[in-house]
Tab-separated table of C-alpha atoms in Angstrom:
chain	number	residue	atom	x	y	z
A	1	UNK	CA	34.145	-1.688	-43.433
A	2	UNK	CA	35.378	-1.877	-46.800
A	3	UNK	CA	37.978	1.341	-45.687
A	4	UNK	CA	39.638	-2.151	-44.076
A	5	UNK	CA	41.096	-2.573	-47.308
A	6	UNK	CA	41.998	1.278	-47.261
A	7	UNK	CA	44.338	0.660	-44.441
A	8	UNK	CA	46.621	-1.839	-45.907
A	9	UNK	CA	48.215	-0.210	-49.130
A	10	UNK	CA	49.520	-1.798	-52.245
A	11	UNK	CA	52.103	-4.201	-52.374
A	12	UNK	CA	54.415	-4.270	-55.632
A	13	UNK	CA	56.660	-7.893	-56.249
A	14	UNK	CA	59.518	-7.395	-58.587
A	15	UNK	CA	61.724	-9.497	-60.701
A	16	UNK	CA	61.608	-13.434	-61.530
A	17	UNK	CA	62.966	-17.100	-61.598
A	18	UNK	CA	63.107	-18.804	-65.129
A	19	UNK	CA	61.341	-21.644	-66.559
A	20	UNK	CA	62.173	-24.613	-68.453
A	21	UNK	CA	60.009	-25.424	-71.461
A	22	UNK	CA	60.099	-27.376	-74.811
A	23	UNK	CA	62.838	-26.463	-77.085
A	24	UNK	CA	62.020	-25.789	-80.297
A	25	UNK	CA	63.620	-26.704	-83.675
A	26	UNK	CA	66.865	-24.545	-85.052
A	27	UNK	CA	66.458	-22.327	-87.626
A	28	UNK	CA	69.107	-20.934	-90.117
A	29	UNK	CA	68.566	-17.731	-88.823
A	30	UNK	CA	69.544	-18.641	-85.565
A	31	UNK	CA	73.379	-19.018	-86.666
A	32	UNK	CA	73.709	-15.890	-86.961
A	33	UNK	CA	72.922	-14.193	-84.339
A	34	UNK	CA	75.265	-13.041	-81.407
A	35	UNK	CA	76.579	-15.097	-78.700
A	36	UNK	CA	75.018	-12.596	-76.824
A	37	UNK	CA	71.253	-12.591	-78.311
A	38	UNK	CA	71.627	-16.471	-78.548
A	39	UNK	CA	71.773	-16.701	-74.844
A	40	UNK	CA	69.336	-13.898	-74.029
A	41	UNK	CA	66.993	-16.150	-71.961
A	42	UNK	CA	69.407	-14.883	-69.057
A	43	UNK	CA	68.099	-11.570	-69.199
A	44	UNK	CA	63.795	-12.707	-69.350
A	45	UNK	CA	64.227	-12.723	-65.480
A	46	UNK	CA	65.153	-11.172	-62.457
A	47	UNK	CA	64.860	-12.456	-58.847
A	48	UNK	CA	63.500	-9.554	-56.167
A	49	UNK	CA	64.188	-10.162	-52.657
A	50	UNK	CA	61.361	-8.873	-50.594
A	51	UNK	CA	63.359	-8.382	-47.560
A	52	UNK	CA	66.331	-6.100	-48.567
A	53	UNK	CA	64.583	-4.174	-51.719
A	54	UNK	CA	67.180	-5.761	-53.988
A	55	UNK	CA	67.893	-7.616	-57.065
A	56	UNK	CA	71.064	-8.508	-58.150
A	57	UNK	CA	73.310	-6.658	-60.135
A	58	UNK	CA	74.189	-9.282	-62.630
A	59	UNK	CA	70.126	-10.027	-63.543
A	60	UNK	CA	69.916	-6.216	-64.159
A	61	UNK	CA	72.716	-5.646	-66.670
A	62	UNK	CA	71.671	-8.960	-68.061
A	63	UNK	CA	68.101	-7.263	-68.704
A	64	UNK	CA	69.232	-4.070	-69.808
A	65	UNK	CA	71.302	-5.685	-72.260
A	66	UNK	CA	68.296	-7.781	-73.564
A	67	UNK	CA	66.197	-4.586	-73.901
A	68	UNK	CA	68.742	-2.627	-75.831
A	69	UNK	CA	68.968	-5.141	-78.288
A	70	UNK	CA	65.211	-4.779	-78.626
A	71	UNK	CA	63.626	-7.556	-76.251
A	72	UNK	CA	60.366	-6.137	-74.900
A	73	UNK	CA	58.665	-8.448	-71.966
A	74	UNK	CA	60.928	-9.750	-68.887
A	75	UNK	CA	59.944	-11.784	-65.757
A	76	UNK	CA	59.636	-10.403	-62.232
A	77	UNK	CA	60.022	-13.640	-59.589
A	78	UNK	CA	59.587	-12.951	-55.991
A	79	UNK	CA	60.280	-15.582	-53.660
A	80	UNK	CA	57.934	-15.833	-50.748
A	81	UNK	CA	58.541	-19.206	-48.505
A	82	UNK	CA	57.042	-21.752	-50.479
A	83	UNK	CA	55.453	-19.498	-53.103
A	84	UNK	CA	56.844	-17.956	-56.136
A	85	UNK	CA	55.208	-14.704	-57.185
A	86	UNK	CA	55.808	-13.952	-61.431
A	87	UNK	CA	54.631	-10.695	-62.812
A	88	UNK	CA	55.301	-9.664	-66.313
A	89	UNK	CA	57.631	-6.867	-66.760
A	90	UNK	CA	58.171	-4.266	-69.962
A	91	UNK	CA	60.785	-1.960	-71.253
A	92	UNK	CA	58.460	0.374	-72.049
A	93	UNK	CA	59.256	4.039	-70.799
A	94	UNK	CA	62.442	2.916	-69.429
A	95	UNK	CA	65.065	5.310	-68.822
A	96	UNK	CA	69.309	4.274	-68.214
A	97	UNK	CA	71.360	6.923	-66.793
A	98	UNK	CA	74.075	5.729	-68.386
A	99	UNK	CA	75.337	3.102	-71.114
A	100	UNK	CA	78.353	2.112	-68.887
A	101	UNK	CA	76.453	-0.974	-67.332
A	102	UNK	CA	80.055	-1.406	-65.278
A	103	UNK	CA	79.890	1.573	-63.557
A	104	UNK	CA	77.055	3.344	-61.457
A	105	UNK	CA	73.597	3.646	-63.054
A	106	UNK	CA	70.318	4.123	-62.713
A	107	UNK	CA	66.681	2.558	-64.633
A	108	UNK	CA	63.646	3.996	-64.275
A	109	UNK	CA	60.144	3.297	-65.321
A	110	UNK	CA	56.646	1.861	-65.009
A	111	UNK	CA	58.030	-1.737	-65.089
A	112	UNK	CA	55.616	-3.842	-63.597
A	113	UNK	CA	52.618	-4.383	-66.669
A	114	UNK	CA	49.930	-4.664	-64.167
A	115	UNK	CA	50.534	-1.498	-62.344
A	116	UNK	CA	51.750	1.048	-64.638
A	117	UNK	CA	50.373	3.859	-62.388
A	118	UNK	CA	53.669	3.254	-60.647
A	119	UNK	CA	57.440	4.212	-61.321
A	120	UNK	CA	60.033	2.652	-59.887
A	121	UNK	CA	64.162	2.909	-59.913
A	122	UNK	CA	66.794	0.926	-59.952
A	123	UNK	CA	69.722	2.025	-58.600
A	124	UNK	CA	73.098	0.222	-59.272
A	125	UNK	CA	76.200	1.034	-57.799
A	126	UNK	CA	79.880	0.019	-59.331
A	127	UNK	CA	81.308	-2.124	-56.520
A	128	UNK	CA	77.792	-3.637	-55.668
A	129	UNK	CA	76.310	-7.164	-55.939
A	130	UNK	CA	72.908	-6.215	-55.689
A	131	UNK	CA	70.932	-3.142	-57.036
A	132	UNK	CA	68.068	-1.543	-54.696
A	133	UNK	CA	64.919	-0.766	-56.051
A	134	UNK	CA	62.356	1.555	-54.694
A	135	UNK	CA	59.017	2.932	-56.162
A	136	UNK	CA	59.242	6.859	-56.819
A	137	UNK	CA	56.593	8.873	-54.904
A	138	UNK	CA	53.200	9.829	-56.477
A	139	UNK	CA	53.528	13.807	-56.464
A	140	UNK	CA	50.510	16.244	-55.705
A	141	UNK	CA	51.618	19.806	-55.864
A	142	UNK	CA	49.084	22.110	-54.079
A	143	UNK	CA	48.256	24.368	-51.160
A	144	UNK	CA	45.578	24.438	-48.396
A	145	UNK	CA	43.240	26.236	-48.575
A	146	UNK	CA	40.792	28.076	-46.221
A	147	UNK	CA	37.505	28.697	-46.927
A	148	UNK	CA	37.460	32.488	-47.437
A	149	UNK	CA	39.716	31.917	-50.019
A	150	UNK	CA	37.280	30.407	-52.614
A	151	UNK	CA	35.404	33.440	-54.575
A	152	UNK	CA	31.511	33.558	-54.095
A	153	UNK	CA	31.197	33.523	-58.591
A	154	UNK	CA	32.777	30.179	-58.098
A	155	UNK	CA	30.187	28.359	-55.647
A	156	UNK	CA	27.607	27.402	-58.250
A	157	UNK	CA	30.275	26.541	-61.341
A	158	UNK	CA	29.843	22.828	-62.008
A	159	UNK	CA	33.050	20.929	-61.108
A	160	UNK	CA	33.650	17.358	-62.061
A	161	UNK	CA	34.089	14.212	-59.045
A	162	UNK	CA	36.964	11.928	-59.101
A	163	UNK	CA	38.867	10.530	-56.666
A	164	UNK	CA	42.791	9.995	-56.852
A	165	UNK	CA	45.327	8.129	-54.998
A	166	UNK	CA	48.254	10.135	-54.256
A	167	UNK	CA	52.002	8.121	-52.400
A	168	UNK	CA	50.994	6.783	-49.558
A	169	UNK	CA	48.521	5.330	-50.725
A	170	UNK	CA	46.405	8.207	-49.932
A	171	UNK	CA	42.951	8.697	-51.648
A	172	UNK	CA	41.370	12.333	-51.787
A	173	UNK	CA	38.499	13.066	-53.233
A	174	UNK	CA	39.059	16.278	-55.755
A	175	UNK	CA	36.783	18.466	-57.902
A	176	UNK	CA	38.062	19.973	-61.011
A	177	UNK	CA	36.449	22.934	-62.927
A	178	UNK	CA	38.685	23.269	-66.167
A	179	UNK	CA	37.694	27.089	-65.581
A	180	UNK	CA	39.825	29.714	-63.711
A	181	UNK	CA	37.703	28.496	-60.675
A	182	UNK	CA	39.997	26.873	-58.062
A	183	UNK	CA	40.501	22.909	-58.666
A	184	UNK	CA	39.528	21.828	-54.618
A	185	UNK	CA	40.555	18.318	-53.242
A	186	UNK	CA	39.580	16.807	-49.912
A	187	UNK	CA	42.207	15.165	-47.736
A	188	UNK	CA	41.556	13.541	-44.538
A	189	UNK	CA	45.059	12.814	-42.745
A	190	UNK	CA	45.228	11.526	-39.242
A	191	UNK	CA	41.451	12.921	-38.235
A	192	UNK	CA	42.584	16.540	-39.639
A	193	UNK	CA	40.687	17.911	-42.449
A	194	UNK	CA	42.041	19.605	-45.190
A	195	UNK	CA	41.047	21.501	-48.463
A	196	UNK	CA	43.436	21.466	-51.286
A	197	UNK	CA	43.651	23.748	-54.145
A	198	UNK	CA	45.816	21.996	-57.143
A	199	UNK	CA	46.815	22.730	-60.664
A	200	UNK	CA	44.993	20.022	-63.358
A	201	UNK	CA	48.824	19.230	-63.997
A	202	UNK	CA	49.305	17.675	-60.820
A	203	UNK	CA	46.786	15.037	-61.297
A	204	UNK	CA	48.423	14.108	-64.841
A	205	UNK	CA	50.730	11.258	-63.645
A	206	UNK	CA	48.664	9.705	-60.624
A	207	UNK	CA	45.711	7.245	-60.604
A	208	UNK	CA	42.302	8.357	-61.059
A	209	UNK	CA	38.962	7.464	-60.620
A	210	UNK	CA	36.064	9.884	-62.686
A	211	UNK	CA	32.915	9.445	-60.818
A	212	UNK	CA	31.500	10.995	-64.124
A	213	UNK	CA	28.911	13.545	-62.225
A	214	UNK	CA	28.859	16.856	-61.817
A	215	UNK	CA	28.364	18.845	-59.006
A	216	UNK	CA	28.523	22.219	-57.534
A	217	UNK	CA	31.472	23.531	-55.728
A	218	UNK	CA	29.056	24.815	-53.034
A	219	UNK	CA	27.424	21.071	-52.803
A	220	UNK	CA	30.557	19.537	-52.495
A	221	UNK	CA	31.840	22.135	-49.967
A	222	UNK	CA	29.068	21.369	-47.901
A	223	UNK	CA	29.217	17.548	-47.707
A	224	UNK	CA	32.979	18.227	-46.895
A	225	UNK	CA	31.407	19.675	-43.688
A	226	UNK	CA	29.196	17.600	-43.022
A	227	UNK	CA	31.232	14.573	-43.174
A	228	UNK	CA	31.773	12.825	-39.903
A	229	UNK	CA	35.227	13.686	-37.774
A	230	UNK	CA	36.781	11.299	-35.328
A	231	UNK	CA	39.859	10.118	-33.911
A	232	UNK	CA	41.863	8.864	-36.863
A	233	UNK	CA	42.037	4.690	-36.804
A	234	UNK	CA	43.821	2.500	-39.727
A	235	UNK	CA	41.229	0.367	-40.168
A	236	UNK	CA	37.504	2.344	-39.023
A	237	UNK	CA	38.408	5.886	-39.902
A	238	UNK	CA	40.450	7.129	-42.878
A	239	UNK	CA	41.034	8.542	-46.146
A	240	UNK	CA	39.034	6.262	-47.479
A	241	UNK	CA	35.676	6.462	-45.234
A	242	UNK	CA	36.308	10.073	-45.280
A	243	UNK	CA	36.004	10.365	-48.958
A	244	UNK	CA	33.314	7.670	-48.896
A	245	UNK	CA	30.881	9.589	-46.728
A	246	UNK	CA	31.288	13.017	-48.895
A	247	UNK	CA	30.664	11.006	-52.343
A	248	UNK	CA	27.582	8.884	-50.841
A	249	UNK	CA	26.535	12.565	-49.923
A	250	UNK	CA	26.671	13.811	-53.109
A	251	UNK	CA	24.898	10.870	-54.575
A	252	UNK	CA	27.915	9.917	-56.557
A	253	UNK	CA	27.578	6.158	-58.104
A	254	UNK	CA	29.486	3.194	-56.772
A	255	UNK	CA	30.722	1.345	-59.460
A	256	UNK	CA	32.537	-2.204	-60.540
A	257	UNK	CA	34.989	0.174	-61.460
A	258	UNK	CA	35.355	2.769	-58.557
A	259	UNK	CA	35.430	-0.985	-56.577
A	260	UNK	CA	38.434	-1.928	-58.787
A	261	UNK	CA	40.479	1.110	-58.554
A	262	UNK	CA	40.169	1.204	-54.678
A	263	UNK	CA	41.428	-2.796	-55.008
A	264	UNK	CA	43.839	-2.573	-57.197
A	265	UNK	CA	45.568	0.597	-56.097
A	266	UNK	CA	46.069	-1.430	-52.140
A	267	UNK	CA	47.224	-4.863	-53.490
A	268	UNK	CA	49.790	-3.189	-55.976
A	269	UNK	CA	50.738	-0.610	-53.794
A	270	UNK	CA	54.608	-0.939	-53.365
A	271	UNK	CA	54.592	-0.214	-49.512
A	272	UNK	CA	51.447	-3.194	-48.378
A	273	UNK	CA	53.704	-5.355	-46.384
A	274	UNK	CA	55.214	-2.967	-44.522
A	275	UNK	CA	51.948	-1.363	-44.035
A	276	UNK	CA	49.883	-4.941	-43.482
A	277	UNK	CA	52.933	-5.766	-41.148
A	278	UNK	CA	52.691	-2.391	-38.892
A	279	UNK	CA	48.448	-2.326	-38.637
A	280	UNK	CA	46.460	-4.200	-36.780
A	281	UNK	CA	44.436	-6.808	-39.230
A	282	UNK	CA	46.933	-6.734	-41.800
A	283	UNK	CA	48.068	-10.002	-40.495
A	284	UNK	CA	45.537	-12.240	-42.642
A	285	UNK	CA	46.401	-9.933	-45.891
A	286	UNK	CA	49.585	-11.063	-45.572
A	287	UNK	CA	49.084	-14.694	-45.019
A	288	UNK	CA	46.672	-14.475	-48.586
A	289	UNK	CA	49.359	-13.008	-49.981
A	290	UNK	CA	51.961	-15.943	-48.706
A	291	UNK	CA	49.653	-18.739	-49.601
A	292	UNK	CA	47.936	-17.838	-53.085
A	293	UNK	CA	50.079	-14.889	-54.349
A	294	UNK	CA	48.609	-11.498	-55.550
A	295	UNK	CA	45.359	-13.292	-56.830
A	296	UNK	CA	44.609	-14.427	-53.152
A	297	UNK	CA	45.240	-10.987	-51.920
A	298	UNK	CA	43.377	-9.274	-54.400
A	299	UNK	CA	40.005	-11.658	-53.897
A	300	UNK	CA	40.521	-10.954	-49.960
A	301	UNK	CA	40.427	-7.606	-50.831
A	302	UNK	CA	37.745	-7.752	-53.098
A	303	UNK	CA	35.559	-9.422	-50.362
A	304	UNK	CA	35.718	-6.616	-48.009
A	305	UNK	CA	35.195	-3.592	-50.528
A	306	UNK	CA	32.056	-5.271	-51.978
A	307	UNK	CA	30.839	-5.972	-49.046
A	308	UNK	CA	30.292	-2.536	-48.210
A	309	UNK	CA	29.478	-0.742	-51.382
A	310	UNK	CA	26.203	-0.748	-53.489
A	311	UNK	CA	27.381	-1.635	-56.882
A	312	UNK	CA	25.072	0.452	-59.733
């Protein structure tokens, strides 16, 4: 089932190896510029090291140094056997603790340009080589919530379908009213149901995917119930069958799009490895990933979502 894909989450590379290519001719404004901007090709790349979280210190202050003097796109190379994964990498949003790039410090920020949905930091310590990085947690700030909590008035107020991917990954399926009826999301965690109640705040900063219907909190209460329980399995039964089953239910369209958020939010997840690496199947996500890089891993992943949706 396409909920295959569900069980092996994200996987974010980070920083890259440079490359040579043909020098072009001086120019008068290139006398006078700093030693330091005229050698600023150091700080284009970083190296990541998939196995200890790390990048070194001296690629990072290098960068840093780059962006404050107003360079905007950096290379992320990871090193994977005989591959070489590059991403593109921005300043954009990024925060620095501190100006002293000799002492401790700390960037932040959606650095990665293909998967802006997630932050990551940087921390780097004074009398370290290396620098760790690690991406910082999706938050969803809510309560459960039983059933005799919802008031009757608020049963047949239209609510709007989306589905969002919280750390984890972890997709629920939520329903928002925009009212001062309850905002309810569905969460499926280890064969346990649970309703959610959430502020429309706490879906601000995390993924999203509008399934641009509406439908009644009493409809999507009942296909809640409805939806099939079991013993919870990686691969045949969760999150993502659960909230498959209630938005089939509810007649909700399946899109190119809802296909490419459900993609997209596994292959750039920062924990995939160690998820692929710890769940049965994830062995031949990894081995895309090893021989053709992210775009092998994403097709892979493509196949098996597709598979088992009917695009609109």
């Amino acid at each position: 089932m396409f909920i295959k894909a569900a069980a092996l989450l994200l996987g974010a590379s980070l920083f890259v190896d440079g490359r040579w290519s043909s020098v072009p001719e001086c120019k008068d404004s290139d006398f006078m510029t700093t030693e330091t901007e005229r050698f600023l090709s150091e700080g284009e790349v970083v190296h990541y090291s998939v196995a200890t979280h790390t990048v070194p210190r001296a690629e990072v202050v290098s960068a840093v140094e780059a962006a404050m003097l107003g360079w905007q796109n950096f290379e992320l190379l990871t090193n994977r056997g005989d591959n070489i994964d590059f991403q593109d990498l921005t300043r954009n949003d990024m925060i620095l603790s501190s100006s002293d790039l000799d002492g401790d410090f700390t960037i932040t920020g959606p650095f990665v340009v293909d998967n802006p949905e997630v932050n990551y930091e940087v921390t780097c310590l004074a009398d370290g080589q290396e620098c760790h990085v690690a991406a910082v947690e999706l938050q969803f700030d809510g309560c459960v919530l039983k059933g005799e909590m919802i008031p009757d008035q608020c049963l047949d107020e239209d609510y709007d379908l989306n589905l969002y991917v919280v750390d984890g990954p972890h997709y629920m399926l939520g329903a928002t009213n925009g009212g001062k009826c309850p905002n309810v999301a569905l969460s499926y965690v280890k064969g346990a149901k649970q309703k959610i109640m959430f502020s429309s705040a706490a879906t601000d900063n995390i993924p999203s995917h509008s399934f641009g219907k509406k439908v009644t909190l009493r409809d999507f209460l009942k296909a809640e119930e409805e939806a099939p329980e079991g013993e919870f399995d990686l691969m045949s039964n969760n999150c993502v069958h659960y909230a498959a089953s209630i938005w089939r239910d509810l007649e909700s369209p399946e899109t190119h799009e809802l296909a490419q958020f459900i993609v997209t939010n596994f292959a750039n997840h920062p924990s995939f490895e160690d998820m692929a690496k710890s769940s049965f199947g994830g062995l031949r996500y990894l081995l895309a990933k090893a021989i053709g890089g992210n775009n092998a891993l994403v097709s892979q992943l493509e196949e098996v979502v597709y598979s088992q949706m009917i695009i609109n």
